[in-house]
Short mmCIF file of C-alpha atoms in Angstrom, two decimals:
data_model
loop_
_atom_site.label_atom_id
_atom_site.label_comp_id
_atom_site.label_asym_id
_atom_site.label_seq_id
_atom_site.Cartn_x
_atom_site.Cartn_y
_atom_site.Cartn_z
CA MET A 1 -36.53 -14.11 3.77
CA SER A 2 -36.47 -12.34 0.41
CA ARG A 3 -33.55 -12.74 -1.91
CA VAL A 4 -31.44 -9.74 -2.91
CA ASN A 5 -31.64 -8.85 -6.58
CA PRO A 6 -28.02 -8.72 -7.85
CA TRP A 7 -28.89 -5.73 -10.04
CA TRP A 8 -29.44 -3.64 -6.92
CA LEU A 9 -25.88 -4.44 -5.86
CA LEU A 10 -24.70 -2.85 -9.11
CA VAL A 11 -26.94 0.19 -8.56
CA ALA A 12 -25.58 0.60 -5.03
CA PHE A 13 -22.00 0.47 -6.32
CA LEU A 14 -22.76 3.05 -9.01
CA LEU A 15 -24.42 5.26 -6.40
CA LEU A 16 -21.29 5.14 -4.23
CA ALA A 17 -18.88 5.62 -7.14
CA GLY A 18 -20.93 8.48 -8.57
CA SER A 19 -21.08 10.27 -5.23
CA LEU A 20 -17.31 9.99 -4.73
CA GLY A 21 -16.74 11.15 -8.28
CA ALA A 22 -19.03 14.16 -7.82
CA GLU A 23 -17.25 15.14 -4.62
CA HIS A 24 -13.84 14.85 -6.31
CA GLY A 25 -15.02 16.85 -9.30
CA HIS A 26 -15.97 19.75 -7.08
CA GLY A 27 -12.66 19.81 -5.29
CA GLY A 28 -13.93 18.13 -2.15
CA ALA A 29 -11.26 15.46 -1.83
CA ASP A 30 -10.89 16.37 1.86
CA HIS A 31 -14.43 15.12 2.47
CA PHE A 32 -13.95 11.74 0.84
CA GLY A 33 -14.37 10.01 4.20
CA LEU A 34 -17.77 11.59 4.82
CA ALA A 35 -18.88 10.97 1.25
CA PHE A 36 -17.84 7.33 1.45
CA LEU A 37 -19.60 6.91 4.81
CA PHE A 38 -22.98 8.37 3.90
CA ALA A 39 -23.06 7.24 0.25
CA GLY A 40 -21.98 3.75 1.33
CA LEU A 41 -24.72 3.70 3.98
CA ALA A 42 -27.28 4.80 1.41
CA GLY A 43 -26.16 2.04 -0.99
CA THR A 44 -26.25 -0.54 1.80
CA THR A 45 -29.80 0.41 2.77
CA LEU A 46 -30.82 0.19 -0.89
CA VAL A 47 -29.65 -3.41 -1.02
CA GLY A 48 -30.85 -4.22 2.49
CA ALA A 49 -34.39 -3.02 1.75
CA SER A 50 -34.95 -6.30 -0.10
CA VAL A 51 -34.63 -8.10 3.23
CA TRP A 52 -35.52 -5.47 5.84
CA PRO A 53 -37.71 -2.99 3.93
CA ARG A 54 -38.86 -0.76 6.80
CA ALA A 55 -35.43 -0.43 8.39
CA GLY A 56 -33.87 0.13 4.96
CA VAL A 57 -36.15 3.07 4.15
CA LEU A 58 -35.65 4.74 7.52
CA LEU A 59 -31.86 4.34 7.50
CA CYS A 60 -31.70 5.60 3.92
CA GLY A 61 -33.47 8.80 4.97
CA ALA A 62 -30.88 9.24 7.73
CA ALA A 63 -28.03 8.61 5.26
CA VAL A 64 -29.36 11.29 2.87
CA LEU A 65 -29.69 13.70 5.81
CA GLY A 66 -26.08 13.06 6.83
CA TYR A 67 -24.79 13.41 3.26
CA PHE A 68 -26.39 16.76 2.49
CA GLY A 69 -26.34 18.04 6.08
CA THR A 70 -22.55 17.89 6.15
CA GLY A 71 -22.39 20.06 3.01
CA LEU A 72 -21.35 17.42 0.51
CA THR A 73 -21.79 18.01 -3.21
CA ASN A 74 -24.92 17.05 -5.13
CA GLY A 75 -24.69 13.56 -6.52
CA PRO A 76 -26.53 10.29 -7.07
CA VAL A 77 -27.34 10.08 -3.36
CA PHE A 78 -30.27 12.32 -4.33
CA LEU A 79 -31.86 9.18 -5.86
CA ALA A 80 -31.12 6.87 -2.93
CA LEU A 81 -34.41 7.30 -1.10
CA PRO A 82 -36.64 6.91 -4.21
CA LEU A 83 -34.75 3.75 -5.23
CA THR A 84 -34.88 2.29 -1.72
CA THR A 85 -38.58 3.08 -1.53
CA LEU A 86 -39.14 1.29 -4.84
CA VAL A 87 -37.44 -1.83 -3.47
CA ALA A 88 -39.22 -1.75 -0.11
CA ALA A 89 -42.69 -1.05 -1.54
CA GLN A 90 -42.56 -4.29 -3.53
CA ARG A 91 -42.22 -6.21 -0.25
CA VAL A 92 -44.50 -4.21 2.06
CA ARG A 93 -47.94 -2.82 1.21
CA ALA A 94 -48.90 0.80 1.86
CA PRO A 95 -50.31 0.42 5.41
CA GLY A 96 -47.10 -1.22 6.59
CA LEU A 97 -44.61 1.05 4.81
CA THR A 98 -46.19 4.51 5.15
CA PRO A 99 -45.41 4.88 8.90
CA VAL A 100 -41.67 4.70 8.14
CA LEU A 101 -41.78 6.31 4.69
CA VAL A 102 -43.03 9.62 6.09
CA PRO A 103 -40.28 10.12 8.72
CA ALA A 104 -37.69 8.91 6.19
CA GLY A 105 -38.87 11.59 3.77
CA VAL A 106 -38.68 14.22 6.52
CA LEU A 107 -35.10 13.21 7.29
CA ALA A 108 -34.14 13.30 3.61
CA VAL A 109 -35.53 16.79 2.93
CA THR A 110 -33.92 18.11 6.12
CA GLY A 111 -30.50 17.47 4.57
CA PRO A 112 -30.72 20.06 1.76
CA VAL A 113 -32.25 22.55 4.22
CA LEU A 114 -29.31 22.17 6.62
CA ARG A 115 -26.86 22.46 3.76
CA ALA A 116 -28.45 25.76 2.72
CA ALA A 117 -28.55 27.06 6.31
CA TRP A 118 -25.09 25.94 7.46
CA HIS A 119 -23.01 25.67 4.29
CA GLY A 120 -24.28 28.51 2.10
CA ALA A 121 -26.00 26.44 -0.60
CA PRO A 122 -28.71 28.36 -2.53
CA TRP A 123 -32.15 28.15 -0.92
CA SER A 124 -33.80 27.76 -4.32
CA GLU A 125 -31.65 24.71 -4.95
CA ALA A 126 -32.63 23.28 -1.54
CA PHE A 127 -36.31 23.88 -2.29
CA TRP A 128 -36.30 22.03 -5.58
CA GLU A 129 -34.21 19.22 -4.13
CA CYS A 130 -36.81 18.76 -1.40
CA VAL A 131 -39.64 18.77 -3.95
CA GLY A 132 -37.75 16.31 -6.12
CA VAL A 133 -37.03 13.88 -3.28
CA VAL A 134 -40.67 13.91 -2.12
CA ALA A 135 -42.09 13.58 -5.64
CA LEU A 136 -39.73 10.82 -6.73
CA SER A 137 -40.12 8.89 -3.48
CA THR A 138 -43.92 9.10 -3.68
CA GLY A 139 -43.91 7.94 -7.29
CA ALA A 140 -41.48 5.13 -6.43
CA ALA A 141 -43.74 4.00 -3.58
CA PHE A 142 -46.79 3.70 -5.83
CA ALA A 143 -44.74 1.99 -8.53
CA GLY A 144 -43.35 -0.48 -6.00
CA TRP A 145 -46.79 -1.26 -4.60
CA SER A 146 -48.08 -1.89 -8.11
CA LEU A 147 -45.16 -4.16 -8.97
CA GLY A 148 -45.56 -6.00 -5.68
CA ASP A 149 -49.27 -6.62 -6.33
CA ARG A 150 -48.43 -7.93 -9.78
CA GLY A 151 -45.83 -10.31 -8.38
CA ARG A 152 -48.20 -11.60 -5.72
CA ALA A 153 -50.90 -12.09 -8.35
CA ARG A 154 -48.49 -14.09 -10.53
CA ALA A 155 -47.52 -16.23 -7.55
CA GLU A 156 -51.17 -16.86 -6.73
CA ARG A 157 -51.88 -17.87 -10.32
CA ALA A 158 -48.92 -20.25 -10.20
CA ARG A 159 -50.30 -21.80 -6.99
CA LEU A 160 -53.70 -22.24 -8.60
CA VAL A 161 -52.14 -23.91 -11.64
CA ALA A 162 -50.16 -26.24 -9.37
CA THR A 163 -53.32 -27.07 -7.41
CA GLU A 164 -55.24 -27.84 -10.59
CA GLU A 165 -52.38 -30.08 -11.76
CA ARG A 166 -52.41 -31.95 -8.45
CA LEU A 167 -56.16 -32.45 -8.74
CA ARG A 168 -55.75 -33.77 -12.28
CA MET A 169 -53.05 -36.19 -11.17
CA ALA A 170 -55.20 -37.33 -8.25
CA ARG A 171 -58.15 -38.04 -10.53
CA GLU A 172 -56.00 -39.97 -13.02
CA LEU A 173 -54.36 -42.03 -10.27
CA HIS A 174 -57.73 -42.74 -8.70
CA ASP A 175 -59.28 -43.81 -11.99
CA GLY A 176 -56.29 -45.78 -13.24
CA VAL A 177 -54.12 -47.18 -10.46
CA GLY A 178 -56.95 -47.27 -7.93
CA HIS A 179 -59.17 -49.25 -10.27
CA GLY A 180 -56.33 -51.67 -11.08
CA LEU A 181 -55.61 -52.36 -7.40
CA ALA A 182 -59.31 -52.89 -6.68
CA VAL A 183 -59.57 -55.39 -9.55
CA ILE A 184 -56.46 -57.27 -8.34
CA ALA A 185 -57.91 -57.54 -4.83
CA MET A 186 -61.24 -58.74 -6.21
CA HIS A 187 -59.65 -61.39 -8.44
CA ALA A 188 -57.47 -62.62 -5.60
CA GLY A 189 -60.55 -62.94 -3.39
CA VAL A 190 -62.39 -64.91 -6.07
CA ALA A 191 -59.38 -67.18 -6.56
CA LEU A 192 -59.25 -67.82 -2.80
CA HIS A 193 -62.92 -68.74 -2.81
CA LEU A 194 -62.40 -71.19 -5.67
CA THR A 195 -59.34 -72.65 -3.95
CA ASP A 196 -61.29 -73.28 -0.77
CA ARG A 197 -63.85 -75.29 -2.78
CA GLN A 198 -61.19 -77.76 -3.91
CA GLU A 199 -60.96 -81.06 -2.10
CA GLN A 200 -57.25 -80.68 -1.44
CA PRO A 201 -56.31 -76.98 -1.77
CA ASP A 202 -52.61 -76.22 -2.05
CA PRO A 203 -51.52 -74.20 1.05
CA ALA A 204 -48.77 -72.46 -0.90
CA ILE A 205 -51.21 -71.19 -3.51
CA ARG A 206 -53.51 -69.97 -0.78
CA ARG A 207 -50.70 -68.02 0.91
CA LEU A 208 -49.78 -66.42 -2.39
CA LEU A 209 -53.36 -65.38 -3.09
CA GLU A 210 -53.79 -64.02 0.43
CA GLY A 211 -50.61 -62.01 -0.01
CA ILE A 212 -51.85 -60.58 -3.31
CA ARG A 213 -55.22 -59.71 -1.84
CA ASP A 214 -53.90 -58.10 1.35
CA ALA A 215 -51.08 -56.20 -0.38
CA SER A 216 -53.43 -54.77 -3.01
CA ARG A 217 -55.96 -53.73 -0.37
CA ASP A 218 -53.31 -52.04 1.76
CA SER A 219 -51.86 -50.30 -1.29
CA LEU A 220 -55.32 -49.13 -2.29
CA ASP A 221 -55.96 -47.73 1.20
CA ALA A 222 -52.61 -45.90 1.17
CA LEU A 223 -53.29 -44.59 -2.34
CA ARG A 224 -56.66 -43.21 -1.27
CA VAL A 225 -55.10 -41.42 1.68
CA GLU A 226 -52.44 -39.78 -0.48
CA LEU A 227 -55.01 -38.81 -3.08
CA GLY A 228 -57.03 -37.24 -0.31
CA ARG A 229 -54.07 -35.00 0.44
CA LEU A 230 -53.74 -34.07 -3.22
CA ALA A 231 -57.48 -33.51 -3.67
CA PRO A 232 -58.93 -32.49 -0.28
CA GLY A 233 -62.66 -32.79 0.07
CA ASP A 234 -62.99 -36.28 -1.37
CA ALA A 235 -64.36 -39.10 0.72
CA THR A 236 -61.03 -40.52 1.87
CA PRO A 237 -59.68 -41.73 5.24
CA ASP A 238 -58.52 -38.99 7.57
CA ARG A 239 -55.03 -40.43 7.88
CA ALA A 240 -52.88 -43.20 6.51
CA PRO A 241 -52.91 -46.54 8.32
CA ALA A 242 -50.16 -46.51 10.95
CA ARG A 243 -47.16 -48.64 10.02
CA GLY A 244 -44.25 -49.37 12.31
CA LEU A 245 -41.78 -51.99 13.44
CA ALA A 246 -44.61 -54.23 14.64
CA ASP A 247 -45.89 -54.47 11.06
CA ILE A 248 -42.59 -55.55 9.49
CA ASP A 249 -43.19 -59.24 10.18
CA LEU A 250 -46.41 -59.15 8.16
CA LEU A 251 -44.54 -57.44 5.33
CA LEU A 252 -41.85 -60.13 5.42
CA ASP A 253 -44.42 -62.94 5.42
CA ARG A 254 -45.96 -61.62 2.22
CA LEU A 255 -42.59 -61.48 0.49
CA ARG A 256 -41.64 -64.93 1.73
CA ALA A 257 -44.86 -66.32 0.28
CA GLY A 258 -43.54 -65.29 -3.13
CA GLY A 259 -40.38 -67.36 -2.72
CA LEU A 260 -37.91 -64.76 -1.39
CA VAL A 261 -35.85 -66.06 1.55
CA ILE A 262 -35.50 -63.40 4.26
CA ASP A 263 -33.29 -63.89 7.29
CA VAL A 264 -33.88 -61.54 10.22
CA ARG A 265 -31.51 -60.53 13.00
CA ARG A 266 -32.88 -58.20 15.65
CA ASP A 267 -32.34 -57.13 19.24
CA GLY A 268 -35.52 -58.62 20.62
CA ASP A 269 -38.84 -56.80 20.35
CA LEU A 270 -37.99 -53.29 19.19
CA ALA A 271 -41.52 -51.96 18.70
CA ASP A 272 -41.86 -50.68 22.30
CA ARG A 273 -38.32 -49.31 22.40
CA VAL A 274 -38.61 -47.05 19.36
CA CYS A 275 -40.97 -44.08 19.15
CA ALA A 276 -43.66 -43.87 16.48
CA GLU A 277 -41.81 -41.53 14.10
CA ALA A 278 -38.70 -43.72 13.97
CA GLY A 279 -40.83 -46.87 13.66
CA ALA A 280 -42.82 -45.48 10.74
CA THR A 281 -39.63 -44.33 9.01
CA ALA A 282 -37.98 -47.70 9.58
CA TYR A 283 -40.97 -49.55 8.11
CA ALA A 284 -40.96 -47.33 5.01
CA ILE A 285 -37.20 -47.82 4.49
CA VAL A 286 -37.39 -51.60 4.88
CA GLN A 287 -40.40 -51.78 2.57
CA GLU A 288 -38.70 -49.74 -0.16
CA ALA A 289 -35.38 -51.59 0.20
CA LEU A 290 -37.12 -54.96 -0.18
CA THR A 291 -39.14 -53.64 -3.11
CA ASN A 292 -35.89 -52.69 -4.82
CA VAL A 293 -34.57 -56.22 -4.17
CA LEU A 294 -37.59 -57.69 -5.97
CA ARG A 295 -37.43 -55.23 -8.85
CA HIS A 296 -33.74 -54.83 -9.56
CA SER A 297 -31.40 -57.29 -7.82
CA GLY A 298 -32.32 -60.78 -9.00
CA ALA A 299 -31.51 -61.97 -5.47
CA GLN A 300 -32.86 -65.13 -3.86
CA ARG A 301 -31.94 -64.34 -0.26
CA VAL A 302 -32.00 -61.20 1.87
CA LEU A 303 -30.60 -60.43 5.32
CA LEU A 304 -32.48 -57.85 7.42
CA GLU A 305 -30.77 -56.58 10.57
CA MET A 306 -32.53 -54.38 13.11
CA THR A 307 -30.46 -53.45 16.16
CA LEU A 308 -30.22 -50.65 18.72
CA PRO A 309 -26.57 -49.69 19.26
CA ASP A 310 -26.04 -46.47 21.23
CA ASP A 311 -29.73 -45.50 21.25
CA ARG A 312 -29.82 -45.45 17.47
CA LEU A 313 -31.89 -47.81 15.37
CA LEU A 314 -29.62 -49.51 12.85
CA LEU A 315 -31.23 -51.05 9.77
CA VAL A 316 -29.31 -53.15 7.26
CA VAL A 317 -30.90 -54.77 4.20
CA ALA A 318 -28.38 -56.87 2.24
CA ASP A 319 -29.21 -59.17 -0.68
CA ASP A 320 -27.22 -61.89 -2.44
CA GLY A 321 -27.80 -60.64 -5.97
CA PRO A 322 -24.99 -60.16 -8.48
CA VAL A 323 -22.54 -57.38 -7.68
CA ARG A 324 -22.75 -54.52 -10.15
CA GLY A 325 -19.51 -52.79 -10.99
CA ASP A 326 -21.00 -49.42 -11.87
CA PRO A 327 -22.37 -47.29 -9.02
CA PRO A 328 -26.18 -47.45 -8.90
CA THR A 329 -28.25 -44.68 -10.38
CA GLU A 330 -30.10 -43.09 -7.49
CA GLY A 331 -33.76 -43.11 -8.41
CA MET A 332 -36.87 -41.98 -6.59
CA GLY A 333 -36.79 -44.93 -4.18
CA LEU A 334 -33.27 -44.30 -2.85
CA ARG A 335 -33.84 -40.55 -2.71
CA GLY A 336 -37.06 -41.11 -0.78
CA MET A 337 -35.38 -43.41 1.75
CA ARG A 338 -32.55 -40.96 2.29
CA ALA A 339 -34.98 -38.05 2.70
CA ARG A 340 -36.99 -40.00 5.30
CA ALA A 341 -33.86 -40.79 7.30
CA GLU A 342 -32.50 -37.24 7.16
CA ARG A 343 -35.88 -35.86 8.17
CA LEU A 344 -35.34 -37.44 11.61
CA GLY A 345 -31.68 -36.48 11.77
CA GLY A 346 -30.47 -39.89 10.64
CA VAL A 347 -28.30 -41.05 7.77
CA LEU A 348 -28.71 -43.60 4.99
CA SER A 349 -26.20 -45.14 2.61
CA ALA A 350 -26.75 -47.55 -0.26
CA GLY A 351 -24.38 -49.32 -2.61
CA PRO A 352 -22.77 -52.58 -3.65
CA GLY A 353 -21.51 -54.83 -0.86
CA GLU A 354 -19.24 -57.85 -0.86
CA GLN A 355 -22.17 -59.67 -2.39
CA GLY A 356 -25.25 -57.98 -3.79
CA PHE A 357 -26.57 -54.60 -2.70
CA VAL A 358 -26.65 -53.13 0.82
CA VAL A 359 -28.90 -50.44 2.28
CA ARG A 360 -27.83 -49.15 5.70
CA ALA A 361 -29.77 -46.61 7.76
CA GLU A 362 -29.23 -45.15 11.23
CA LEU A 363 -32.16 -43.41 12.92
CA PRO A 364 -32.08 -41.60 16.27
CA VAL A 365 -34.52 -42.88 18.90
CA GLY A 366 -35.60 -41.97 22.40
CA ARG A 367 -36.30 -38.26 21.84
CA GLU A 368 -38.89 -36.00 20.32
CA TRP A 369 -38.45 -34.61 16.86
CA GLU A 370 -39.68 -31.43 15.26
CA VAL A 371 -40.85 -32.97 12.00
CA GLU A 372 -41.93 -30.69 9.20
CA GLN A 373 -45.44 -31.37 8.08
#
């Protein structure tokens, strides 16, 4: 829905005030009610044409007919139809607006004719008023169509610029981050090979190297998928690898291999009791929360709770890092987690706990969602 330009509100007010002033100046105070009704309707249609252009033009023509047809004094209402046409033509192209612009013009020019026939106004005045309304409305229509085409062209240029910027970012990420992840995976694989050739390889070192290799490969696959969305047409996977509650254990094993102690409390096997959308969102929240623990908390131990109270998946990630007195600055990670939860109609909160930092999310389960793509 189009937004209403506040300047048109001012124009509508001036149109109403000018019409009432003109009626008062000609001694027509007894007709203030009619003047307020029809001039107010004309001003309303002028503003409303930004949202409902066709209805606005047609109702404006009827308002002009009522104003002049009841014998009211000449005033700014004469300009109501041209101004409303100017507003509407910027929203609707000629083929869509002409079918209502023609009957609106007929209604508007009928007003001065009725005023001449029923209220004794000069016919010459009615003639030139009709010519003026038609000429001004036609000119306003062409001006509005031109302005509308210019605005659409500017919007299209802005979309092209945004697309080119996304393509540039995709290329830079592919060449920089993608290359770095590939090199990490390769070096981890070589280190694993050399470890296996030792007479007594250290199992802990092997687990660390496997975690580095697998995490870098998964990150590279996910990066390629996202780059494919930014730069369609490249040779990338059709969709991102599915991640859900069943994959959380593998995620935890990788983090444990690095020395982080993670305790898990859960209501049995939740993977089959939570639909795919909630599972994918839960995995992403847990992954980001644990990433924040590694990056920011200085914690040595983390508690992860996954339960299903009242058909809602409850996630709690609490670490034992030092408690920070100041409230945390909400960065991209926290905003992303909250957006994922709210996208499914859930809620997420994050902040200092009795010890360390706590992320708590509640996600609805057991129903279908209309998720925006």
